[in-house]
PDB file of C-alpha atoms in Angstrom:
ATOM      1  CA  SER A   1      73.672  53.190-312.241  1.00 52.00           C
ATOM      2  CA  GLY A   2      73.726  56.926-312.483  1.00 55.00           C
ATOM      3  CA  GLN A   3      70.510  57.398-310.623  1.00 57.00           C
ATOM      4  CA  PRO A   4      70.810  59.408-307.466  1.00 55.00           C
ATOM      5  CA  GLY A   5      69.792  57.795-304.168  1.00 58.00           C
ATOM      6  CA  TYR A   6      66.592  58.409-302.399  1.00 64.00           C
ATOM      7  CA  GLY A   7      66.110  61.576-300.318  1.00 59.00           C
ATOM      8  CA  PRO A   8      66.134  65.253-301.004  1.00 59.00           C
ATOM      9  CA  PRO A   9      68.302  66.713-303.700  1.00 61.00           C
ATOM     10  CA  PRO A  10      71.681  67.995-302.577  1.00 62.00           C
ATOM     11  CA  GLY A  11      71.437  71.321-300.686  1.00 61.00           C
ATOM     12  CA  TYR A  12      68.009  70.547-299.225  1.00 61.00           C
ATOM     13  CA  GLY A  13      67.041  68.980-295.958  1.00 59.00           C
ATOM     14  CA  PRO A  14      68.686  69.149-292.568  1.00 59.00           C
ATOM     15  CA  PRO A  15      72.288  69.968-292.151  1.00 59.00           C
ATOM     16  CA  PRO A  16      74.513  67.015-291.458  1.00 60.00           C
ATOM     17  CA  ASN A  17      74.268  65.677-287.881  1.00 61.00           C
ATOM     18  CA  ALA A  18      70.989  67.620-287.255  1.00 56.00           C
ATOM     19  CA  GLN A  19      68.248  66.070-285.191  1.00 56.00           C
ATOM     20  CA  ALA A  20      64.741  66.026-286.553  1.00 52.00           C
ATOM     21  CA  SER A  21      62.232  68.261-284.780  1.00 52.00           C
ATOM     22  CA  TYR A  22      58.597  67.401-284.133  1.00 52.00           C
ATOM     23  CA  GLY A  23      57.533  69.278-287.222  1.00 51.00           C
ATOM     24  CA  GLY A  24      59.863  67.329-289.489  1.00 52.00           C
ATOM     25  CA  TYR A  25      62.644  68.718-291.599  1.00 56.00           C
ATOM     26  CA  GLY A  26      62.492  72.420-292.342  1.00 57.00           C
ATOM     27  CA  THR A  27      59.615  73.092-289.886  1.00 60.00           C
ATOM     28  CA  PRO A  28      60.627  74.675-286.615  1.00 62.00           C
ATOM     29  CA  ALA A  29      59.480  72.868-283.489  1.00 66.00           C
ATOM     30  CA  ALA A  30      56.704  74.465-281.445  1.00 68.00           C
ATOM     31  CA  PRO A  31      58.127  76.126-278.362  1.00 67.00           C
ATOM     32  CA  PRO A  32      57.267  74.412-275.095  1.00 64.00           C
ATOM     33  CA  PRO A  33      54.343  76.017-273.242  1.00 61.00           C
ATOM     34  CA  ALA A  34      55.526  78.939-271.148  1.00 60.00           C
ATOM     35  CA  ALA A  35      55.439  78.357-267.416  1.00 60.00           C
ATOM     36  CA  LYS A  36      52.957  80.679-265.675  1.00 66.00           C
ATOM     37  CA  SER A  37      54.774  83.158-263.533  1.00 83.00           C
ATOM     38  CA  LYS A  38      53.822  83.598-259.892  1.00 83.00           C
ATOM     39  CA  LYS A  39      53.201  87.280-260.554  1.00 86.00           C
ATOM     40  CA  GLU A  40      50.622  86.455-263.218  1.00 89.00           C
ATOM     41  CA  MET A  41      48.950  83.975-260.859  1.00 90.00           C
ATOM     42  CA  TRP A  42      48.672  86.625-258.117  1.00 92.00           C
ATOM     43  CA  VAL A  43      47.230  89.145-260.570  1.00 93.00           C
ATOM     44  CA  TRP A  44      44.493  86.691-261.557  1.00 93.00           C
ATOM     45  CA  LEU A  45      43.850  85.655-257.972  1.00 94.00           C
ATOM     46  CA  SER A  46      43.571  89.297-256.883  1.00 94.00           C
ATOM     47  CA  ALA A  47      41.175  90.036-259.746  1.00 94.00           C
ATOM     48  CA  ILE A  48      38.949  87.101-258.806  1.00 96.00           C
ATOM     49  CA  ILE A  49      38.910  88.098-255.132  1.00 96.00           C
ATOM     50  CA  GLY A  50      38.072  91.678-256.122  1.00 94.00           C
ATOM     51  CA  VAL A  51      35.130  90.548-258.241  1.00 95.00           C
ATOM     52  CA  VAL A  52      33.822  88.348-255.405  1.00 95.00           C
ATOM     53  CA  VAL A  53      34.077  91.197-252.882  1.00 95.00           C
ATOM     54  CA  ILE A  54      32.325  93.643-255.214  1.00 94.00           C
ATOM     55  CA  ALA A  55      29.559  91.107-255.862  1.00 93.00           C
ATOM     56  CA  ALA A  56      29.097  90.501-252.119  1.00 91.00           C
ATOM     57  CA  VAL A  57      28.855  94.241-251.399  1.00 90.00           C
ATOM     58  CA  ALA A  58      26.352  94.668-254.234  1.00 89.00           C
ATOM     59  CA  VAL A  59      24.164  91.854-252.873  1.00 88.00           C
ATOM     60  CA  VAL A  60      24.208  93.312-249.339  1.00 83.00           C
ATOM     61  CA  LEU A  61      23.311  96.786-250.591  1.00 80.00           C
ATOM     62  CA  PHE A  62      20.545  95.368-252.778  1.00 82.00           C
ATOM     63  CA  VAL A  63      19.061  93.274-249.966  1.00 81.00           C
ATOM     64  CA  LYS A  64      19.492  95.860-247.209  1.00 76.00           C
ATOM     65  CA  PRO A  65      20.080  99.349-248.672  1.00 68.00           C
ATOM     66  CA  ALA A  66      19.228 101.036-245.365  1.00 66.00           C
ATOM     67  CA  ILE A  67      22.762 100.236-244.191  1.00 66.00           C
ATOM     68  CA  LEU A  68      23.954 103.343-246.008  1.00 68.00           C
ATOM     69  CA  VAL A  69      21.036 105.595-245.119  1.00 71.00           C
ATOM     70  CA  PRO A  70      20.208 106.065-241.453  1.00 75.00           C
ATOM     71  CA  LYS A  71      16.537 105.962-240.523  1.00 84.00           C
ATOM     72  CA  LYS A  72      14.981 109.328-239.793  1.00 88.00           C
ATOM     73  CA  LEU A  73      12.036 110.384-237.689  1.00 90.00           C
ATOM     74  CA  SER A  74       9.875 112.871-239.555  1.00 92.00           C
ATOM     75  CA  HIS A  75       9.745 116.200-237.744  1.00 92.00           C
ATOM     76  CA  SER A  76       6.357 116.895-239.323  1.00 92.00           C
ATOM     77  CA  ALA A  77       4.918 113.624-237.946  1.00 92.00           C
ATOM     78  CA  VAL A  78       6.050 114.589-234.439  1.00 92.00           C
ATOM     79  CA  GLU A  79       4.634 118.097-234.909  1.00 92.00           C
ATOM     80  CA  GLN A  80       1.286 116.640-235.948  1.00 90.00           C
ATOM     81  CA  THR A  81       1.243 114.294-232.934  1.00 88.00           C
ATOM     82  CA  ILE A  82       1.824 117.248-230.607  1.00 88.00           C
ATOM     83  CA  LYS A  83      -0.848 119.335-232.385  1.00 88.00           C
ATOM     84  CA  ASP A  84      -3.345 116.490-232.082  1.00 85.00           C
ATOM     85  CA  GLY A  85      -2.650 116.165-228.355  1.00 75.00           C
ATOM     86  CA  SER A  86      -2.378 112.392-228.538  1.00 65.00           C
ATOM     87  CA  GLN A  87      -0.731 112.219-225.107  1.00 62.00           C
ATOM     88  CA  PRO A  88      -2.233 113.406-221.816  1.00 66.00           C
ATOM     89  CA  TYR A  89      -1.283 116.973-222.706  1.00 69.00           C
ATOM     90  CA  GLY A  90      -3.630 119.228-224.652  1.00 66.00           C
ATOM     91  CA  GLY A  91      -3.185 119.961-228.348  1.00 76.00           C
ATOM     92  CA  TYR A  92      -0.872 122.772-229.386  1.00 87.00           C
ATOM     93  CA  SER A  93      -0.769 124.959-232.485  1.00 89.00           C
ATOM     94  CA  ASN A  94       2.005 126.085-234.817  1.00 92.00           C
ATOM     95  CA  VAL A  95       4.421 123.425-233.552  1.00 93.00           C
ATOM     96  CA  ILE A  96       7.930 123.373-235.013  1.00 95.00           C
ATOM     97  CA  CYS A  97      10.289 120.552-234.043  1.00 94.00           C
ATOM     98  CA  ASN A  98      14.048 120.344-234.435  1.00 94.00           C
ATOM     99  CA  ASP A  99      14.129 123.555-236.505  1.00 93.00           C
ATOM    100  CA  GLY A 100      12.143 121.773-239.224  1.00 93.00           C
ATOM    101  CA  LYS A 101      14.736 119.018-239.752  1.00 94.00           C
ATOM    102  CA  ASN A 102      14.156 115.263-239.582  1.00 93.00           C
ATOM    103  CA  ILE A 103      15.800 113.464-236.661  1.00 91.00           C
ATOM    104  CA  THR A 104      18.115 110.437-236.916  1.00 89.00           C
ATOM    105  CA  LEU A 105      16.471 107.523-235.123  1.00 88.00           C
ATOM    106  CA  LYS A 106      18.602 106.568-232.162  1.00 89.00           C
ATOM    107  CA  ALA A 107      17.304 105.493-228.778  1.00 91.00           C
ATOM    108  CA  GLY A 108      17.960 108.139-226.139  1.00 93.00           C
ATOM    109  CA  THR A 109      18.059 111.090-228.534  1.00 93.00           C
ATOM    110  CA  THR A 110      16.213 114.194-227.365  1.00 94.00           C
ATOM    111  CA  PHE A 111      15.201 117.250-229.333  1.00 95.00           C
ATOM    112  CA  SER A 112      13.051 120.317-228.808  1.00 95.00           C
ATOM    113  CA  CYS A 113       9.847 121.610-230.273  1.00 94.00           C
ATOM    114  CA  VAL A 114       8.268 125.025-229.882  1.00 95.00           C
ATOM    115  CA  ALA A 115       4.548 125.761-230.009  1.00 92.00           C
ATOM    116  CA  ASP A 116       2.490 128.970-230.015  1.00 89.00           C
ATOM    117  CA  GLY A 117       2.887 130.954-226.834  1.00 87.00           C
ATOM    118  CA  ASN A 118       6.609 130.109-226.810  1.00 90.00           C
ATOM    119  CA  ILE A 119       5.907 126.767-225.194  1.00 91.00           C
ATOM    120  CA  ASN A 120       8.970 124.499-225.217  1.00 94.00           C
ATOM    121  CA  ILE A 121       8.376 120.788-225.623  1.00 93.00           C
ATOM    122  CA  THR A 122      10.986 118.069-225.138  1.00 94.00           C
ATOM    123  CA  VAL A 123      10.780 114.911-227.253  1.00 94.00           C
ATOM    124  CA  THR A 124      12.727 111.766-226.329  1.00 94.00           C
ATOM    125  CA  ILE A 125      13.195 108.875-228.750  1.00 93.00           C
ATOM    126  CA  ASN A 126      12.840 105.604-226.809  1.00 93.00           C
ATOM    127  CA  THR A 127      13.719 103.045-229.500  1.00 90.00           C
ATOM    128  CA  SER A 128      15.554 102.947-232.809  1.00 84.00           C
ATOM    129  CA  SER A 129      12.262 101.953-234.440  1.00 85.00           C
ATOM    130  CA  GLY A 130      10.789 105.395-233.721  1.00 85.00           C
ATOM    131  CA  ASP A 131       8.844 105.172-230.453  1.00 91.00           C
ATOM    132  CA  TYR A 132       8.988 108.505-228.650  1.00 91.00           C
ATOM    133  CA  VAL A 133       7.405 110.505-225.835  1.00 91.00           C
ATOM    134  CA  TRP A 134       6.967 114.221-225.486  1.00 90.00           C
ATOM    135  CA  GLN A 135       6.095 116.626-222.755  1.00 89.00           C
ATOM    136  CA  PRO A 136       5.924 120.380-222.358  1.00 90.00           C
ATOM    137  CA  ASN A 137       8.619 121.933-220.193  1.00 87.00           C
ATOM    138  CA  GLY A 138       7.601 123.814-217.071  1.00 65.00           C
TER     139      GLY A 138
END
């Protein structure tokens, strides 16, 4: 008798014929999770592949750094060998090989040395590990 019915006071609550959302009346429903775009997937996949490649290169360079730096034969070591006369030829003095520059180790490479008396000496590298022979010209 004169008492209003149950429910919200007039003017509150959902509009007539409204469906309730998951959050209840007056609370907006959470939007559905956005579908991942293929572009975003490729960006992530590319980033992961890039990180793996960089890590692999870093490991190789750490384990075997000589890949970037070619091995060199010391010109001064060759000069000393020729001065000492460690082959059947006599020792020489004031030997200068390859104009004082180290030589890249590669089998079959030849270079020249000069000793006192304008003696020319040919050096041939036999192996990439640094074995070589030398002999005076003439």
